[in-house]
Every structure is written in C-alpha cells, then in structure tokens.
Short mmCIF file of C-alpha atoms in Angstrom, two decimals:
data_model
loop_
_atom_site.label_atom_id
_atom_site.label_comp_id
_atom_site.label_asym_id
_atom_site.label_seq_id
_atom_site.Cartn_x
_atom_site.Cartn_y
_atom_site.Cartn_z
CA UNK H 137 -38.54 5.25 7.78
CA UNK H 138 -35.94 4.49 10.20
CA UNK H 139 -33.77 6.58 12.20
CA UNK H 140 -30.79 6.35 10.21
CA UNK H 141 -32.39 7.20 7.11
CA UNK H 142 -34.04 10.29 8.52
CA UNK H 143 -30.56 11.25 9.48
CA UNK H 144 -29.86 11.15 6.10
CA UNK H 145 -33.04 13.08 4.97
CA UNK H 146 -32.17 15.68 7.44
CA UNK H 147 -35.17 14.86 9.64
CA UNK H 148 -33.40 13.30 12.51
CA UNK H 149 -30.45 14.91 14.97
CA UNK H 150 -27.55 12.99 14.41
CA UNK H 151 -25.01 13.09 17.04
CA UNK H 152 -21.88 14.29 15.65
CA UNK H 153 -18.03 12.99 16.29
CA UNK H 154 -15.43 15.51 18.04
CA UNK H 155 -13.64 17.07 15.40
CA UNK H 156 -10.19 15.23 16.47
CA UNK H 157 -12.32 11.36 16.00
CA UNK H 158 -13.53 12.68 12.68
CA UNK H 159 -9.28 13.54 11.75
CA UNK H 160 -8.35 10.08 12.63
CA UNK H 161 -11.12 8.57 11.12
CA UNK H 162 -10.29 10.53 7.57
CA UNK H 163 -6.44 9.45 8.04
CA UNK H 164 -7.23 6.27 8.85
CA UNK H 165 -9.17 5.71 5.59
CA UNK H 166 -6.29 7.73 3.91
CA UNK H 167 -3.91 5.30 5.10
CA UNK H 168 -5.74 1.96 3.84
CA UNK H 169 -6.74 2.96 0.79
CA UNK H 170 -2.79 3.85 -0.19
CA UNK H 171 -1.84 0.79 1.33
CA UNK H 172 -3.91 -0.88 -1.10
CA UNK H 173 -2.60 0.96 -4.26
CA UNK H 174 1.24 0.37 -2.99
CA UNK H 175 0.24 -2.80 -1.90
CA UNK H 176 -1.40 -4.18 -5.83
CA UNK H 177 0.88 -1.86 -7.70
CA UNK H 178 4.14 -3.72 -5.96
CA UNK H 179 2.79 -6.83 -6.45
CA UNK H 180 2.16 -6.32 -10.09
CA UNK H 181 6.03 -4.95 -9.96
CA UNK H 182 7.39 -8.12 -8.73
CA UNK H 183 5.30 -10.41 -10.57
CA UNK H 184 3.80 -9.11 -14.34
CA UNK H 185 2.17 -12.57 -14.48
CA UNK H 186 -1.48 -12.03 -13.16
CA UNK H 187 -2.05 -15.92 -13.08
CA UNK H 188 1.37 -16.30 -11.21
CA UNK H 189 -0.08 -14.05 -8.74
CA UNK H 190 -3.39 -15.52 -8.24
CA UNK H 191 -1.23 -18.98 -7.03
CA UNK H 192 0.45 -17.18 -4.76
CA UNK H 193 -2.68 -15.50 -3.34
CA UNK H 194 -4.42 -18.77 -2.82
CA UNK H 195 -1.32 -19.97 -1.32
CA UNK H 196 -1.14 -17.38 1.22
CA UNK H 197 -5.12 -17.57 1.97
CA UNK H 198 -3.97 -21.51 2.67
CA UNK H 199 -1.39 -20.25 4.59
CA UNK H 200 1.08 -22.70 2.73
CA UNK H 201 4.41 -21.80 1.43
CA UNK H 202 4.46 -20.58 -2.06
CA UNK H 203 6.90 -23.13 -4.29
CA UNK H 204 9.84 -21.80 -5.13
CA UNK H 205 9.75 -20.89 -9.01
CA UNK H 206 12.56 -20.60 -11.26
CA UNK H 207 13.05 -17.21 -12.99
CA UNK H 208 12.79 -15.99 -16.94
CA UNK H 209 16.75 -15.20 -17.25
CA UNK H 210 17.14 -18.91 -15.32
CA UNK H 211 15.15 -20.83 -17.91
CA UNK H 212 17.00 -18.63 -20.78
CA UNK H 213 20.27 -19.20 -19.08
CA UNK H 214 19.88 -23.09 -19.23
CA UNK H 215 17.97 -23.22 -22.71
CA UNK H 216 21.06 -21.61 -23.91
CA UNK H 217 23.68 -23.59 -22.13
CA UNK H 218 21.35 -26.57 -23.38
CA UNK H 219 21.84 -25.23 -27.09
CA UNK H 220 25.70 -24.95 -26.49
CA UNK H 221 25.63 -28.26 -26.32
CA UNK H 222 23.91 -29.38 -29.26
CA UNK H 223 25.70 -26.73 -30.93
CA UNK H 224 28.76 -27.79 -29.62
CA UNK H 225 30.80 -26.28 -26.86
CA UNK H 226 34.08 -25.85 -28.65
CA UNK H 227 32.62 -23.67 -30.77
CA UNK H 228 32.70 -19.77 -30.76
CA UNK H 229 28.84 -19.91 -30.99
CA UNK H 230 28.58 -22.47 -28.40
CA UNK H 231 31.22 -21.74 -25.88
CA UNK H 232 29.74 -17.57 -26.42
CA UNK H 233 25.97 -19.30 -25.59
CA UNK H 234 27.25 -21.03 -22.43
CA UNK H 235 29.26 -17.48 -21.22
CA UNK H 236 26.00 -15.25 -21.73
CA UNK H 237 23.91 -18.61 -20.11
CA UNK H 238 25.73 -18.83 -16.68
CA UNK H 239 25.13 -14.78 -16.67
CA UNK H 240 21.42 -15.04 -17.28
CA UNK H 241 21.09 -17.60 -14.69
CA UNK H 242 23.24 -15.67 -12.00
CA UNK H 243 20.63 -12.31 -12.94
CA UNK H 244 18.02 -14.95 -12.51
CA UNK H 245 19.11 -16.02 -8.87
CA UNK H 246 19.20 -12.47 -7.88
CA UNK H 247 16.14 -11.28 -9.23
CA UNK H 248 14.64 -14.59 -7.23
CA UNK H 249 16.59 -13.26 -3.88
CA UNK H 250 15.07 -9.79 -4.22
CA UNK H 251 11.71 -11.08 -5.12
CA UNK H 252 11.99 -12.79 -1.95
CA UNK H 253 13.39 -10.11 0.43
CA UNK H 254 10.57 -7.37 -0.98
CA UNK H 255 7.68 -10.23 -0.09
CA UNK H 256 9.44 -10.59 3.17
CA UNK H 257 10.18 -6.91 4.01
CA UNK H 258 7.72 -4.98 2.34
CA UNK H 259 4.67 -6.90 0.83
CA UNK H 260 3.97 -8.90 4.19
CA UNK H 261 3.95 -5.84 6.31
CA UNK H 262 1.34 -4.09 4.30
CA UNK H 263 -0.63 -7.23 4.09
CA UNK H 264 -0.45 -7.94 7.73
CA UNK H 265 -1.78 -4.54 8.42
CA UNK H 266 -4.64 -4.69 5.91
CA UNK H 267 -5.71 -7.93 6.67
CA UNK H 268 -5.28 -7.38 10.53
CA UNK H 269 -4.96 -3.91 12.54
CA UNK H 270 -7.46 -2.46 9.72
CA UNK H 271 -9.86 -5.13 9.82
CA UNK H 272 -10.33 -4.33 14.14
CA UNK H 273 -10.26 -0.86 13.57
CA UNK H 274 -13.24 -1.69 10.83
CA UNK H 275 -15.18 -4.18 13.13
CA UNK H 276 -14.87 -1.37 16.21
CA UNK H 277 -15.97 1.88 13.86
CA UNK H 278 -19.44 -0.19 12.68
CA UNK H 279 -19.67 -0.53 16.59
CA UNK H 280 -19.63 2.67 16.97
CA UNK H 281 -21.94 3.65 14.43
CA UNK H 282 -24.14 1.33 16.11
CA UNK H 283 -23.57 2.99 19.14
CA UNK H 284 -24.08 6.49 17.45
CA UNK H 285 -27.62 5.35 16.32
CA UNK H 286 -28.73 3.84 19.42
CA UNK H 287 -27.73 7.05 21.37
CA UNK H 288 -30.00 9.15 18.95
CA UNK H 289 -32.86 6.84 19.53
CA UNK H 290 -33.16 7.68 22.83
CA UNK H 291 -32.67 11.51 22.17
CA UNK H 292 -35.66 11.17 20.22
CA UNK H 293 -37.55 9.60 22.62
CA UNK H 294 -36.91 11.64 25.24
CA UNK H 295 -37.80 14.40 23.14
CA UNK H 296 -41.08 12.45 22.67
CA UNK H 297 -41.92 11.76 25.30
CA UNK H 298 -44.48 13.18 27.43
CA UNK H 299 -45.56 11.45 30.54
CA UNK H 300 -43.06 12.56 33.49
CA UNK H 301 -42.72 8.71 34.15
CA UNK H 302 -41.70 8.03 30.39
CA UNK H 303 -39.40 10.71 30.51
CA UNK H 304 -37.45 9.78 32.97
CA UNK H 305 -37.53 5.59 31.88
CA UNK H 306 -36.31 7.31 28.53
CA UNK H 307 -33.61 9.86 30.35
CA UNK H 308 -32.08 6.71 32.01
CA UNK H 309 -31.87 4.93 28.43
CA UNK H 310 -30.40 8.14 27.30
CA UNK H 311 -27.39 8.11 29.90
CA UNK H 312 -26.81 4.38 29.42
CA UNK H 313 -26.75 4.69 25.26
CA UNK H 314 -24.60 8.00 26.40
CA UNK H 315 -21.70 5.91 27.97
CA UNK H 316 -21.80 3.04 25.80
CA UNK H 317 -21.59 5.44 22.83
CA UNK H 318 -18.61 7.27 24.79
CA UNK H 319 -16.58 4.07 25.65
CA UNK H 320 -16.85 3.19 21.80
CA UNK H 321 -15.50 6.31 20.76
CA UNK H 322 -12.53 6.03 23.00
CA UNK H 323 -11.73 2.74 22.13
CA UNK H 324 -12.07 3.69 18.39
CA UNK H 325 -9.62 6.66 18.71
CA UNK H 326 -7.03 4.60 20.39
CA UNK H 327 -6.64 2.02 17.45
CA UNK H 328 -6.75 5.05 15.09
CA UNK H 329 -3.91 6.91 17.13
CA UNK H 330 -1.96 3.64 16.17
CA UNK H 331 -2.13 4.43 13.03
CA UNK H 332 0.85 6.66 13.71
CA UNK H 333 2.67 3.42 14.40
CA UNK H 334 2.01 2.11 11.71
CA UNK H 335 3.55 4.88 9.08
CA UNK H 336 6.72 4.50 11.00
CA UNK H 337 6.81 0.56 10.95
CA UNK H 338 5.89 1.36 6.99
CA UNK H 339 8.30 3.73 6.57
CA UNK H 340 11.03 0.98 8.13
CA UNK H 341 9.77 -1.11 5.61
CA UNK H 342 10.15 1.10 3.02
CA UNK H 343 13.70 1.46 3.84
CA UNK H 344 13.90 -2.04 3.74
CA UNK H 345 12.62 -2.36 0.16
CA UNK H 346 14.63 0.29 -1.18
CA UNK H 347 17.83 -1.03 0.08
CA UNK H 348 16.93 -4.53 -1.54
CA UNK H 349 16.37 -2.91 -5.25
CA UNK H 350 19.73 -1.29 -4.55
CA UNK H 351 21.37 -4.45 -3.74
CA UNK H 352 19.60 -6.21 -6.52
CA UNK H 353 20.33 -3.64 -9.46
CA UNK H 354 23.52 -3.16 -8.15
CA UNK H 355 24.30 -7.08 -8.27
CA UNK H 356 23.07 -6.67 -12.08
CA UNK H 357 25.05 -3.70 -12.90
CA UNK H 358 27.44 -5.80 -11.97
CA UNK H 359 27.24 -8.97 -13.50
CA UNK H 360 26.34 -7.33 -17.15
CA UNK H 361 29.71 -5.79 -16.32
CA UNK H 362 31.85 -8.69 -16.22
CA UNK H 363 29.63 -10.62 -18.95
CA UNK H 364 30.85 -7.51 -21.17
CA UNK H 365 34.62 -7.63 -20.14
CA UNK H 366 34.11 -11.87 -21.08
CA UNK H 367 32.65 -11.04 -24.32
CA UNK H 368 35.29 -8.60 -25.20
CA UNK H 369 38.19 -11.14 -24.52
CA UNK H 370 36.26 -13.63 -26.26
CA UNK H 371 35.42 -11.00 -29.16
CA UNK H 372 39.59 -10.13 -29.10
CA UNK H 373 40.48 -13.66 -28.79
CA UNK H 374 38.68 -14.92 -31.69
CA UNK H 375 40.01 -11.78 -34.08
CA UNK H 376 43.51 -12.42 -33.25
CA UNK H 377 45.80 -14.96 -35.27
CA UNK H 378 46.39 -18.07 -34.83
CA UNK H 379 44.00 -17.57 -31.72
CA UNK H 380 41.84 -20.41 -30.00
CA UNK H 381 38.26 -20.49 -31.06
CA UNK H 382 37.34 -20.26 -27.59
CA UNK H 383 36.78 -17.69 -24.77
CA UNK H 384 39.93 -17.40 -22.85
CA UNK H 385 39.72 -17.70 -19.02
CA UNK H 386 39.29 -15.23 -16.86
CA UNK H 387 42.03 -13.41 -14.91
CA UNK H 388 44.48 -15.92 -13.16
CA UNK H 389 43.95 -15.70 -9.38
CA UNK H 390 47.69 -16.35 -9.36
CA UNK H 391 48.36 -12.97 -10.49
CA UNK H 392 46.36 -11.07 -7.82
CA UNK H 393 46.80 -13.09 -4.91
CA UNK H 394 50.92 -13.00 -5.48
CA UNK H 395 50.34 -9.11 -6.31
CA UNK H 396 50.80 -6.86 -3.03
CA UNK H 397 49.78 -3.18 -2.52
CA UNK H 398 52.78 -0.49 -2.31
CA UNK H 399 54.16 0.62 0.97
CA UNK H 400 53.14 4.13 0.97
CA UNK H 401 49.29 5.36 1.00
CA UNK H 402 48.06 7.58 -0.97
CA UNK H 403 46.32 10.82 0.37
CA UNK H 404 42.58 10.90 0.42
CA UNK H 405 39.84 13.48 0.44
CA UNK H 406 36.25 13.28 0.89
CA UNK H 407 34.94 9.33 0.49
CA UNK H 408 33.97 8.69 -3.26
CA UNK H 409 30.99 6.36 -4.17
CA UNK H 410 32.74 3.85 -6.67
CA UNK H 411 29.17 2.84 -7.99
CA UNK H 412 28.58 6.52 -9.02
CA UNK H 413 31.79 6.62 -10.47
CA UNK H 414 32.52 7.91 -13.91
CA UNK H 415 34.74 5.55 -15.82
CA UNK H 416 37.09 8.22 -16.55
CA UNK H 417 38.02 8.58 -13.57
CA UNK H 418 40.79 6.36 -12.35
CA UNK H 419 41.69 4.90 -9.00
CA UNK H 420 45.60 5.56 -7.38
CA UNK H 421 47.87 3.24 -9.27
CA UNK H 422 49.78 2.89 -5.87
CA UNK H 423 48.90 2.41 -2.14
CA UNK H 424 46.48 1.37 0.32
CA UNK H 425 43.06 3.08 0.68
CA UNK H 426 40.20 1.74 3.02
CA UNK H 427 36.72 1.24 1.41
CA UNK H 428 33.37 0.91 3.03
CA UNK H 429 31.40 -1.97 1.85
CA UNK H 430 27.50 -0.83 0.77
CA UNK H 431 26.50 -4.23 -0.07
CA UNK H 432 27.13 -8.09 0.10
CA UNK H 433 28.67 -9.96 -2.35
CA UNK H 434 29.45 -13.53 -2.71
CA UNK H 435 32.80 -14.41 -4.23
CA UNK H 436 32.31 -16.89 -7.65
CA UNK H 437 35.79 -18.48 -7.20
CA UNK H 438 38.73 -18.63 -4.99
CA UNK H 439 40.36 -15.33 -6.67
CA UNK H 440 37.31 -12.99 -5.65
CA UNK H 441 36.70 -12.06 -1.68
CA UNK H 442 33.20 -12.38 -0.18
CA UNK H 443 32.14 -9.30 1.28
CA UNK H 444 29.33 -8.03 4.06
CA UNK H 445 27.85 -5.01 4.18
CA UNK H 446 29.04 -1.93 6.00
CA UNK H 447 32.05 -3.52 6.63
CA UNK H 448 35.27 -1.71 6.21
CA UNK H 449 38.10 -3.01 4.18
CA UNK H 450 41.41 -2.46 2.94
CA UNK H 451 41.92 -2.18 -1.11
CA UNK H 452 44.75 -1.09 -3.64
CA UNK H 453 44.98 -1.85 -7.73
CA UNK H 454 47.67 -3.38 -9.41
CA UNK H 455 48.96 -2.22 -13.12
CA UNK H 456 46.77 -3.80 -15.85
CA UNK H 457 43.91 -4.72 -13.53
CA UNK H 458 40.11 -4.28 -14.58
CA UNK H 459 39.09 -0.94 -13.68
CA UNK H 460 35.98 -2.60 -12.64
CA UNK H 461 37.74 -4.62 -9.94
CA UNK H 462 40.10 -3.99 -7.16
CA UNK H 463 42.31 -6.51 -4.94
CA UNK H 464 40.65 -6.13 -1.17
CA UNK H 465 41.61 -7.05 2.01
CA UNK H 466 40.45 -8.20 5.33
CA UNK H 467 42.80 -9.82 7.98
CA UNK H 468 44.50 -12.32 6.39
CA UNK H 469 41.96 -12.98 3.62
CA UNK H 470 42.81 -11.70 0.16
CA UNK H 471 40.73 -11.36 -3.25
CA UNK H 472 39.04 -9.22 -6.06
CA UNK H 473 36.43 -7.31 -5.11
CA UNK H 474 33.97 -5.22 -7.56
CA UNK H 475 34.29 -1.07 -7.44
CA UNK H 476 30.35 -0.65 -7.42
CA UNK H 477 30.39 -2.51 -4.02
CA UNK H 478 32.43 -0.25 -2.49
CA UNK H 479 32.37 3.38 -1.55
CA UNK H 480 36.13 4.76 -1.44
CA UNK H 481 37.10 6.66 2.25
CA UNK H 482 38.98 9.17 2.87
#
C-alpha cells in the first residue's frame, strides 16, 4: 500500500497545510466553481440555442472569430417587410407589417450589440481566468501535493531507520524534501492571494455587464415606445374620414427644429430619472432645464440628436410634443431626444 493511501487509512503522518494555505485553497475552489455556474448560466442567457453555442465553442477552441449571426426579431423584421410586399405596401395591412418590421429589426440590432458587449466584457473575462490563472494555480497545487508526499516519505524513513549512518543519509533527504515542499507552498499561496485580484477585475466586469443590459433594455423600452405612438397614428389615421389608408409620417423635423425653448428657466429641485418616470407626471411646458445623458443613442433621422453618455445637455418641450420625447441641445446642434435617456438636473 503506498504512502498516500495509508494517509488515507490513517496509518501514515500526513503533513498538514498552515491553516491560512488551507483558507486560500478553500476560496480558491469557491471562486472557480461559481465562475463556472455564472460562467454556463450566462451563456445559456445570451444564447437559448445549445447547438448555437456549441459553434461558438469550437470557434473559440480554434481561436477563430465567431460569424456574425443575424438575430430572431431581424429575420421576423424582414419576413414581415417581405410579406408587405406581397401583400402590398399601400395597404393598411401591409404598410402596418413594414412599421412593426423596421422595429423588430432595430430590437434585433440591439439585442446583437449587447450580445456582443456581454461576450466582450463579461463572458471573456471569466473564461480567460478559468482557462488561464486557474489552470497554473491547478498545475502548481498537484506540485505541491507531490511535494507534500515526498516530504512524508522521508519522515517515515527517518523514523525507520536505524543505522546512525541511514539516519542521517535519510535526515539530509528530509531537509531537502523540507525546502522543496516549503518553496511550493509559497509559490502556491501567492497565486491564491491573487485571487483577490481577480474578484475585483470580476466585479469591474460585472459592472460592465450590468450597464450593457441597462443600455440594451433601455434601447427596447424605447423603441416599443415609439412603435406604439406609430401604431396609434396609424390606428387614428385609418378610423378617421376620408383618411389615407396609410400610416402617416412621423413628426415633421420642421416643427422642432424651427421651435425654440422660452427665455426664462424654470426652477429645479433634486435631479429626476426620466426613465423611472411615471407618465403622469409632466415635464415644464416652458424653459430650459439641463439633463444628464445615462446612455448613447443614435439619432434615426435628421430631426433626432445623437447622444453620448454622461454627457450633459440642454432640453425644453414644446406644446403638443410627445411626452416621450424632448427637443435637446448641444452647442449649435439641435434635435429630439428620448426622456428614458435622460435623467432631469436640478
């Protein structure tokens, strides 16, 4: 029987670890097997589609560059604009198929950016660590274990032995194993004291992956929004007499652009989050107030204003706007801007 199995049996001395090695040791298995649940459970999050997932393993084990792959609201934004066509775009069905279409595919492109981001951000980070730092710390722990065992070996021979010659042949093994078995350790504990590094570069990470689901749901929130307002005009257009049997336009850019704010501002208070606000609720008719961006956006057209995020501009409303939307701002550059991008200030 060998030594490591009379260990076991409770035959053998085993030498133990200091009770600090044997904390990091227990965190450090604490930490990779949660990385592994967050890591499978976010993946099954982004992508439901086990075979989907399986390509892009094999991808990333080829270290190629996954393809890029077209979303589910994409394809059902272009079957539908495909049926409008058939259909016929002049008609309510049609022109109503190629409204909700354009929508689908615009919730498509952001699901595909956040998909993205996350791998970027969040997935890669916990992979990298998994597949790298944890994989050393592995290789150097079985090194120590090796060292562990040989170190006991020559406890038990110098416990064995008997001749004073032998003895001290086996007391010179014993100091050697000794060191070796104490440099391990010490190299051991230093990759598991970074370990501490690596929950903060997680927690970054973290950060990062909740901001892009806020960005992302946001950009949703938004969009569903606006599809609503369309359908309603197209809803209102359709009822009234002698009406078109289309969807009317949106809102002229004409009308905000040439539309200026009042020259007095309006007192403010404490800042108001316009994402969390209740659509009761309504925004100062008159005068300027600033706003603080909270995430990009992309104008759609020349009447809408890009914006950045954390950047501070100036908005106002003008009578029979969208409560949804606002007129913004910045320099010299003018345009609707959505309320659930912006947090009101003071």
């Amino acid at each position: 029987v060998d030594l490591f199995t009379e260990e076991k049996l409770g035959q053998a001395e085993k030498t133990e670890l200091d009770a600090h090695l044997e904390n990091l040791l227990a965190r450090g298995d604490c930490t990779k097997n949660w990385t592994e649940k967050i890591l499978r459970q976010t993946e099954v999050l982004l992508q439901p589609n086990p075979s989907a997932r399986i390509e892009g393993f094999i991808y990333d084990k080829l270290d190629k560059k996954i393809p890029s792959r077209t979303t589910n609201p994409e394809i059902l934004g272009q079957y539908m604009v495909d049926a409008a066509q058939e259909f016929g775009a002049d008609s309510p069905y049609g022109n109503t198929l190629i409204t909700v279409g354009e929508y689908q595919k615009r919730l498509g492109s952001a699901e595909r950016e956040f998909l993205q981001t996350s791998s970027a951000t969040f997935l890669t980070p916990l992979r990298n660590f998994l597949e790298g730092d944890w994989r050393t710390i592995s290789k150097e722990r079985r090194l120590l274990e090796n060292r562990r065992l040989d170190l006991d070996i020559c406890k038990a021979r110098v416990k064995k032995a008997k001749q004073a010659e032998a003895k001290a042949a086996a007391e010179h093994e014993l100091r050697v194993a000794q060191t070796e078995f104490d440099r391990q350790a010490e190299v051991t504990r230093l990759l598991l004291e970074g370990i501490s590094s690596t929950h903060l570069n997680h927690l970054r990470c973290l950060k990062d992956f909740a901001e892009a689901q806020a960005t992302y749901y946001a950009q949703c929130h938004h969009y569903m929004h606006e599809l609503q307002r369309e359908l309603n005009k197209c809803a209102n257009s359709v009822g009234a007499p002698n009406s078109p049997a289309v969807c009317p336009n949106p809102v002229s850019s004409a009308f905000l652009l040439e539309s200026g704010p009042s020259a007095s501002a309006a007192p403010g208070s404490s800042s108001t989050s316009l994402a969390q606000r209740p659509s009761s609720v309504q925004l100062p008719v008159t005068g300027t107030r600033k706003a603080k961006v909270l995430y990009d956006y992309d104008a759609h057209d020349t009447s809408e204003l890009s914006l950045l995020a954390d950047e501070i501009i100036t908005v106002y409303t003008v009578p029979g706007m969208d409560p949804d939307w606002l007129v913004g701002e910045r320099g010299n550059d003018k345009g609707k801007v959505p309320v659930t991008y912006l947090e009101l200030l003071s």
